[in-house]
Coordinates of N, CA and C in Angstrom, one line a residue:
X1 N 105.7 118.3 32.9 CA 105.4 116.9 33.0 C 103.9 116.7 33.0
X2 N 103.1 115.6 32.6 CA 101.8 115.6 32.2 C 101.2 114.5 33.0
X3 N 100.1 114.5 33.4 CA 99.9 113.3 34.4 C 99.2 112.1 33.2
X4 N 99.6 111.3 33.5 CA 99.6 110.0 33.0 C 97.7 110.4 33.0
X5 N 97.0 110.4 34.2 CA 95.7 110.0 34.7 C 94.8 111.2 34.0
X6 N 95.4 112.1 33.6 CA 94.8 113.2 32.8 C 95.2 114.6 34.5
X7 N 94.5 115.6 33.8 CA 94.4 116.6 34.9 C 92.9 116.7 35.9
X8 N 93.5 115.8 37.0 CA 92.3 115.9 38.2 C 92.3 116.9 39.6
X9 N 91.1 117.3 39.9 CA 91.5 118.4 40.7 C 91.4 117.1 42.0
X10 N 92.5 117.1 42.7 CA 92.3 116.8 44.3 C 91.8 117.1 45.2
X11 N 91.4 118.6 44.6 CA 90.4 119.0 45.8 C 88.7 118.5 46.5
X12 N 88.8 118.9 47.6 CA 87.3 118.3 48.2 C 86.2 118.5 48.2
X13 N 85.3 118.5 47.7 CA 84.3 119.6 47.5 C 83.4 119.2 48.8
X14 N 83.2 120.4 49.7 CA 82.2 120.4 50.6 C 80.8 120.1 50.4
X15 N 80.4 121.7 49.4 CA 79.2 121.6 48.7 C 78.1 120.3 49.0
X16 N 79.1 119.1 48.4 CA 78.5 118.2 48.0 C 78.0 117.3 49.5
X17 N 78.2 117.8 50.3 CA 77.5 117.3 51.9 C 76.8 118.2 52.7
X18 N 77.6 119.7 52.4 CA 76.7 120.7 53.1 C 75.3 120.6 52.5
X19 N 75.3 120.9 51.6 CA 73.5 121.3 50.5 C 72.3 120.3 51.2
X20 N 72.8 119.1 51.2 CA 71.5 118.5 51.4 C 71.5 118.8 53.2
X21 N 72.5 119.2 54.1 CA 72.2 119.0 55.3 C 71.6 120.5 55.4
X22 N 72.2 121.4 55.0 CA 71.2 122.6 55.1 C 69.8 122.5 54.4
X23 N 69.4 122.2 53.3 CA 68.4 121.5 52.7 C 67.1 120.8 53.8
X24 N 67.9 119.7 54.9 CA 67.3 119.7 55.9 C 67.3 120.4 57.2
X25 N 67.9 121.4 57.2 CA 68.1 121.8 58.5 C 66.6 121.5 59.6
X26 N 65.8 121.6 59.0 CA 64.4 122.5 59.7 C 64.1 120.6 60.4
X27 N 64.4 119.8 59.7 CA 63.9 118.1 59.8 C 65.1 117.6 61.1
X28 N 66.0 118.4 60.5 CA 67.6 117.5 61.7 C 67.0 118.1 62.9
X29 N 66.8 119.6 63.1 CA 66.8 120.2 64.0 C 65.8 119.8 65.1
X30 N 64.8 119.7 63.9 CA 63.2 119.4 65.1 C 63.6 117.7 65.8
X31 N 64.0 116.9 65.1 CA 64.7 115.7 65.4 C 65.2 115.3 66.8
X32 N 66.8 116.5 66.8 CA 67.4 116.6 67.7 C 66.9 117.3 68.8
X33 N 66.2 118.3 68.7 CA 65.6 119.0 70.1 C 64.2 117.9 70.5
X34 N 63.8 117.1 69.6 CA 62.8 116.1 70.4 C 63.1 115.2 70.8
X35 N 64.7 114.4 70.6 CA 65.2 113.3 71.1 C 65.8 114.4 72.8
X36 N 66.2 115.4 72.2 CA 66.7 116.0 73.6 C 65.7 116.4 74.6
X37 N 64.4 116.4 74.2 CA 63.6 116.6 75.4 C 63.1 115.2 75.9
X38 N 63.0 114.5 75.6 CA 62.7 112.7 75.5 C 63.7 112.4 76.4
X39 N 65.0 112.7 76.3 CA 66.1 112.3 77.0 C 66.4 112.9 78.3
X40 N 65.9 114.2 78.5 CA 65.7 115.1 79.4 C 64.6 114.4 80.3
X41 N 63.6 113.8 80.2 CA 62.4 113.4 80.5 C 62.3 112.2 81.6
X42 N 63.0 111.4 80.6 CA 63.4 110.2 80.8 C 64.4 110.4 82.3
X43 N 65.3 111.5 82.1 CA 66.4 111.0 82.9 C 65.7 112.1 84.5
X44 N 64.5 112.4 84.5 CA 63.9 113.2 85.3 C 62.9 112.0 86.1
X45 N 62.5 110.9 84.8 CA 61.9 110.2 85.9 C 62.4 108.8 86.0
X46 N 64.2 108.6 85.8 CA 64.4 107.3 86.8 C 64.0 107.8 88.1
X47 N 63.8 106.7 88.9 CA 64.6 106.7 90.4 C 65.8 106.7 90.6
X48 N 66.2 107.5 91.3 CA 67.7 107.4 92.2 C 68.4 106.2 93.0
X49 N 69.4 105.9 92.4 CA 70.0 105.0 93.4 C 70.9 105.6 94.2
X50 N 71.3 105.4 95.4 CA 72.3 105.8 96.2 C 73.4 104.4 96.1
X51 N 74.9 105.2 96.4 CA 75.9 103.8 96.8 C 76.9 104.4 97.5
X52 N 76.9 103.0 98.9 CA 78.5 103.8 99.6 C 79.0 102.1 99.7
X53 N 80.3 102.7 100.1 CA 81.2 102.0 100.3 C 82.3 102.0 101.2
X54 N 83.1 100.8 101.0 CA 84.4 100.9 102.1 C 85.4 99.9 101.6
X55 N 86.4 99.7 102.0 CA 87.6 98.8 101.7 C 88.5 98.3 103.0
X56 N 88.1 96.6 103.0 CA 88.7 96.1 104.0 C 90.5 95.7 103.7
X57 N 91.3 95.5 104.4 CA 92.6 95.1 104.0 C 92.9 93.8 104.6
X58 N 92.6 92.7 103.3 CA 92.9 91.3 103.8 C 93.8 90.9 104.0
X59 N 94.4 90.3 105.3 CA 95.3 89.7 105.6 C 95.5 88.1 105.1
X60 N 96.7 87.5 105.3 CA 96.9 86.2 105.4 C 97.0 85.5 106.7
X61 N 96.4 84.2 106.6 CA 96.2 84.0 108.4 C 97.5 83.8 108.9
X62 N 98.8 83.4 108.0 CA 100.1 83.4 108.4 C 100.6 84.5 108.3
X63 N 101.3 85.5 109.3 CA 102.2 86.6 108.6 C 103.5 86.2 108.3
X64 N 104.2 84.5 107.3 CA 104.9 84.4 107.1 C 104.8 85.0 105.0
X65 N 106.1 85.6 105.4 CA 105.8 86.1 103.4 C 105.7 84.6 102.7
X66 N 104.8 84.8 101.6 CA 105.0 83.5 100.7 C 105.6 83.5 99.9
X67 N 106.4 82.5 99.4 CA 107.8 82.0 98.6 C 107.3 83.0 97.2
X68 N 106.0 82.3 96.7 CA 105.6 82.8 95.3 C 104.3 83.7 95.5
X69 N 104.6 85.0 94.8 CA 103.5 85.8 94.4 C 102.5 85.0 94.3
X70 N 102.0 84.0 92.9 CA 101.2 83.7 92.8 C 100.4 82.6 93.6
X71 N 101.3 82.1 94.6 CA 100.3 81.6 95.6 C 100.0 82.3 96.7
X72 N 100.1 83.8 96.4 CA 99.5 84.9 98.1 C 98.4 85.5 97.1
X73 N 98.3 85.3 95.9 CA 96.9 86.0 94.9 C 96.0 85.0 94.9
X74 N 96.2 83.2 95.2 CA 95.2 82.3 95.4 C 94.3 82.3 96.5
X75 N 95.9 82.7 97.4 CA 95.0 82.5 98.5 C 94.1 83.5 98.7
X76 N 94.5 85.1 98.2 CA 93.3 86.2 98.3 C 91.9 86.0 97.9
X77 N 92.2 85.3 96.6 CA 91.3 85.1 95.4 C 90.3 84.5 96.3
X78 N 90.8 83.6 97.1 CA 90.1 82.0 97.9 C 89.2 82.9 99.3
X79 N 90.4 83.9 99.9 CA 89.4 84.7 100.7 C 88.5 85.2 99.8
X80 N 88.5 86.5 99.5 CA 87.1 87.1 98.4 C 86.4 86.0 97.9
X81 N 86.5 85.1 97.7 CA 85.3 84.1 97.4 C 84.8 83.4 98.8
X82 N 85.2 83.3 99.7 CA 84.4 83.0 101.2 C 83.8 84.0 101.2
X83 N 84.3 85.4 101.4 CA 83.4 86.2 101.9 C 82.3 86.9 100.6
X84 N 82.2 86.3 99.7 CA 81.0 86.4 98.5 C 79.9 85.5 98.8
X85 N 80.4 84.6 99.7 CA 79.7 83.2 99.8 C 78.0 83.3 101.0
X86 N 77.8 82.7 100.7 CA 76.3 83.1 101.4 C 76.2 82.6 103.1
X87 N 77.0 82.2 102.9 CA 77.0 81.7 104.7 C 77.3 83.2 105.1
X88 N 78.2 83.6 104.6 CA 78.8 85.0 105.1 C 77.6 86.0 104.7
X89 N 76.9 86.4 103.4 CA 76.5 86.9 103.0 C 74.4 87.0 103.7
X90 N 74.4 86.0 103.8 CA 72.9 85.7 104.5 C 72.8 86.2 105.7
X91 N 73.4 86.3 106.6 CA 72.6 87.2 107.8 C 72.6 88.7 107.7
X92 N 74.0 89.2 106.6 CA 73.3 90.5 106.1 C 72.4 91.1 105.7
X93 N 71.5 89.7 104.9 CA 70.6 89.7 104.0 C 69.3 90.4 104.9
X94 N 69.3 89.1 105.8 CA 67.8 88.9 106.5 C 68.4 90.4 107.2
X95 N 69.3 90.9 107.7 CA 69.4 92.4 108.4 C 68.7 93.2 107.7
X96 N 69.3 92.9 106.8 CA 69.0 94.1 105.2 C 67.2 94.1 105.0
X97 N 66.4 92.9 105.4 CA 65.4 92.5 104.8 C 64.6 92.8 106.5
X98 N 64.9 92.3 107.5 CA 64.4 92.9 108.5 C 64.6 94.6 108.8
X99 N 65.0 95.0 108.2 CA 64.8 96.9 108.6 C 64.6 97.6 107.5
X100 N 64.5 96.8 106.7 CA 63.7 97.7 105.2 C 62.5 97.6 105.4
X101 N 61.8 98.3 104.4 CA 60.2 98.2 103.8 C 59.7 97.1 103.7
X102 N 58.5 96.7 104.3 CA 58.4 95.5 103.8 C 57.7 95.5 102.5
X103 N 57.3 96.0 102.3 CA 56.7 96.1 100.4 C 58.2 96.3 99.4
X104 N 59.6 96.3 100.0 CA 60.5 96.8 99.4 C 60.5 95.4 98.2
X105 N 60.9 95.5 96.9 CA 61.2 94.5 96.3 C 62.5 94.2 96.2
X106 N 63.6 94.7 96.3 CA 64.9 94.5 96.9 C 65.4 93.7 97.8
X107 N 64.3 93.1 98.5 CA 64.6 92.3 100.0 C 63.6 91.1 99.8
X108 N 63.3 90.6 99.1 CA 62.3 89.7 98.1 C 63.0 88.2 98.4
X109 N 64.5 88.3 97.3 CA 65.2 87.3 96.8 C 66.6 87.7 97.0
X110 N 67.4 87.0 98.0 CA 68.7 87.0 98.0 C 69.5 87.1 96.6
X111 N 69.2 86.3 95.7 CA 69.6 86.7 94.4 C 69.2 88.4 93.8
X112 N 68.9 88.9 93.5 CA 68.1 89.8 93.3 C 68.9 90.9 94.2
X113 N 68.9 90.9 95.4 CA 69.9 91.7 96.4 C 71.3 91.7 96.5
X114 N 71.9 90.5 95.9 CA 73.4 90.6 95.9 C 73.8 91.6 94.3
X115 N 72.9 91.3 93.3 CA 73.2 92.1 92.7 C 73.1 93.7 92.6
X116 N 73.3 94.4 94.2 CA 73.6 95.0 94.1 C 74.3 95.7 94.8
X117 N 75.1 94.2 95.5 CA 76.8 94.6 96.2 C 77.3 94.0 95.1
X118 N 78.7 95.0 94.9 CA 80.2 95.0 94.3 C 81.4 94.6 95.2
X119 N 81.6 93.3 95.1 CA 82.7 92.9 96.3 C 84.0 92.5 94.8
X120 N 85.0 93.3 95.0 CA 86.5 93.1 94.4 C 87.5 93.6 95.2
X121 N 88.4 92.4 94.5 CA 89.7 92.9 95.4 C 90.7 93.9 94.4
X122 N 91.2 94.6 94.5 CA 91.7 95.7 93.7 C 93.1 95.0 93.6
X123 N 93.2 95.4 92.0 CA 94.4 95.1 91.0 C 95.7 95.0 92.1
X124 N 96.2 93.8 92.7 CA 97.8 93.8 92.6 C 97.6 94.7 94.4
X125 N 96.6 94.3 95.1 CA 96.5 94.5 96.6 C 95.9 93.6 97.1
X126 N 96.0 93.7 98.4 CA 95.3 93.1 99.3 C 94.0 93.7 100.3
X127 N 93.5 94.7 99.1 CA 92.7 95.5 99.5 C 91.3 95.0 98.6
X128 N 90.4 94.9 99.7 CA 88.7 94.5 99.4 C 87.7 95.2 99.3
X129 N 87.3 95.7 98.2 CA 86.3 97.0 97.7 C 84.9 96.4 97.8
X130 N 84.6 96.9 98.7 CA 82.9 96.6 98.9 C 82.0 97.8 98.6
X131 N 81.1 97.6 97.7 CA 80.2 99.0 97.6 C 79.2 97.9 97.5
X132 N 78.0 99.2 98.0 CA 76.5 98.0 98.2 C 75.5 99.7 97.4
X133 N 74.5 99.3 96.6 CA 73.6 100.2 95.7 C 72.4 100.0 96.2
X134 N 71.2 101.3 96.4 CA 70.1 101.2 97.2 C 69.3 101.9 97.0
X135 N 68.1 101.7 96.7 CA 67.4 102.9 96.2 C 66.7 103.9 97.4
X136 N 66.9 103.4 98.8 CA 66.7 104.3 100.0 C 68.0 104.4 100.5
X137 N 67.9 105.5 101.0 CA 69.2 106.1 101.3 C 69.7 105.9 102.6
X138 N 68.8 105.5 103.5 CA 69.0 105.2 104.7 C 69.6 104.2 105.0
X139 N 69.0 103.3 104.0 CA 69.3 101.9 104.7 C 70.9 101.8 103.9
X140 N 72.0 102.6 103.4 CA 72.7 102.0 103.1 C 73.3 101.8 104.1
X141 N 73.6 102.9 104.8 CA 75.1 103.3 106.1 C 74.8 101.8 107.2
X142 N 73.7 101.7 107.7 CA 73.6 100.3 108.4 C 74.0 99.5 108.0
X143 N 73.3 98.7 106.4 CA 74.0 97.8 106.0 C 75.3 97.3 105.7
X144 N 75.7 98.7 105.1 CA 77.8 98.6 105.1 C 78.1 98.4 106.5
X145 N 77.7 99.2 107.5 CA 77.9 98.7 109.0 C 78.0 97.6 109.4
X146 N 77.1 96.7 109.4 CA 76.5 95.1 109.3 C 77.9 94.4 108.6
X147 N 77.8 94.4 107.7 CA 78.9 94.0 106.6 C 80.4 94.2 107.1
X148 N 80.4 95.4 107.6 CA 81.9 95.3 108.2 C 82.3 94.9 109.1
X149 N 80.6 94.7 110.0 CA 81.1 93.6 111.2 C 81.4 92.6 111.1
X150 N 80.6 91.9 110.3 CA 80.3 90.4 110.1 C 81.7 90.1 109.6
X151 N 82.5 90.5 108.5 CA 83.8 90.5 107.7 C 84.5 90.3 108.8
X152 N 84.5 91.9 109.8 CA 85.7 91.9 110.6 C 85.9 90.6 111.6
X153 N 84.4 89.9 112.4 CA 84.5 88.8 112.8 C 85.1 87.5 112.0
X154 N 84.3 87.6 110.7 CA 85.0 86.5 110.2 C 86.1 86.5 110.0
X155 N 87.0 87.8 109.9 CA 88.6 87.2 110.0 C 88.9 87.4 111.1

């Protein structure tokens, strides 16, 4: 039987991609070992952040079960947003900002400092994931301290 399209080889030719990369080897290579020491370099002089954390378990102020799921995820929703809120969140601040550095620039601007607590409530719980990020290591364990008082009062 005769192919309509004539006789074509299907085969792949390598050749035709290896040559020029071997061709460059000596260009790829210096390339890659200078982006790898660049990246090596780089990651030698960030600063370090530290992060800890903890997970509160929010209750409902009623321990009557509610009729509908979706109104015991409002109401979670509605706690984790009080306790994001700055009434709550401000005397942490000034704690945070009274026993740091004072040259610290992290303790500057309340804005500026929240971004770098992570307050969520984890998928399909009633469980509240607090991590707080810090570039001194000391000051984290207080501040989560602070934080879990203040929380534990507020409920």
């Amino acid at each position: 039987m005769t192919n309509s399209f004539g006789n074509h080889n299907d085969e792949f030719d390598l050749n035709l991609f290896l040559k020029p990369l071997i061709r460059n080897k000596l260009l790829i290579g210096s390339i890659s070992l200078i982006s790898f020491v660049i990246g090596c370099l780089y990651s030698l002089a960030l600063e370090r952040v530290w992060e800890g954390q903890f997970q509160i378990v929010l209750s409902t102020k009623n321990n009557e079960p509610t009729p509908n799921f979706f109104d015991q995820d409002i109401g979670l929703a509605t706690e984790v947003q009080k306790l994001k809120s700055p009434s709550v969140l401000m005397p942490i601040f000034e704690f945070a900002r009274s026993s740091a550095n004072k040259n610290s620039r992290n303790y500057n601007n309340y804005i500026k400092w929240t971004k770098n607590l992570d307050i969520e409530l984890l998928k399909k719980t009633s469980v509240l994931k607090i991590a707080y990020r810090d570039r001194n290591k000391e000051n984290i364990l207080p501040i989560l301290e602070k934080m879990s008082d203040t929380y534990q009062e507020y409920s």
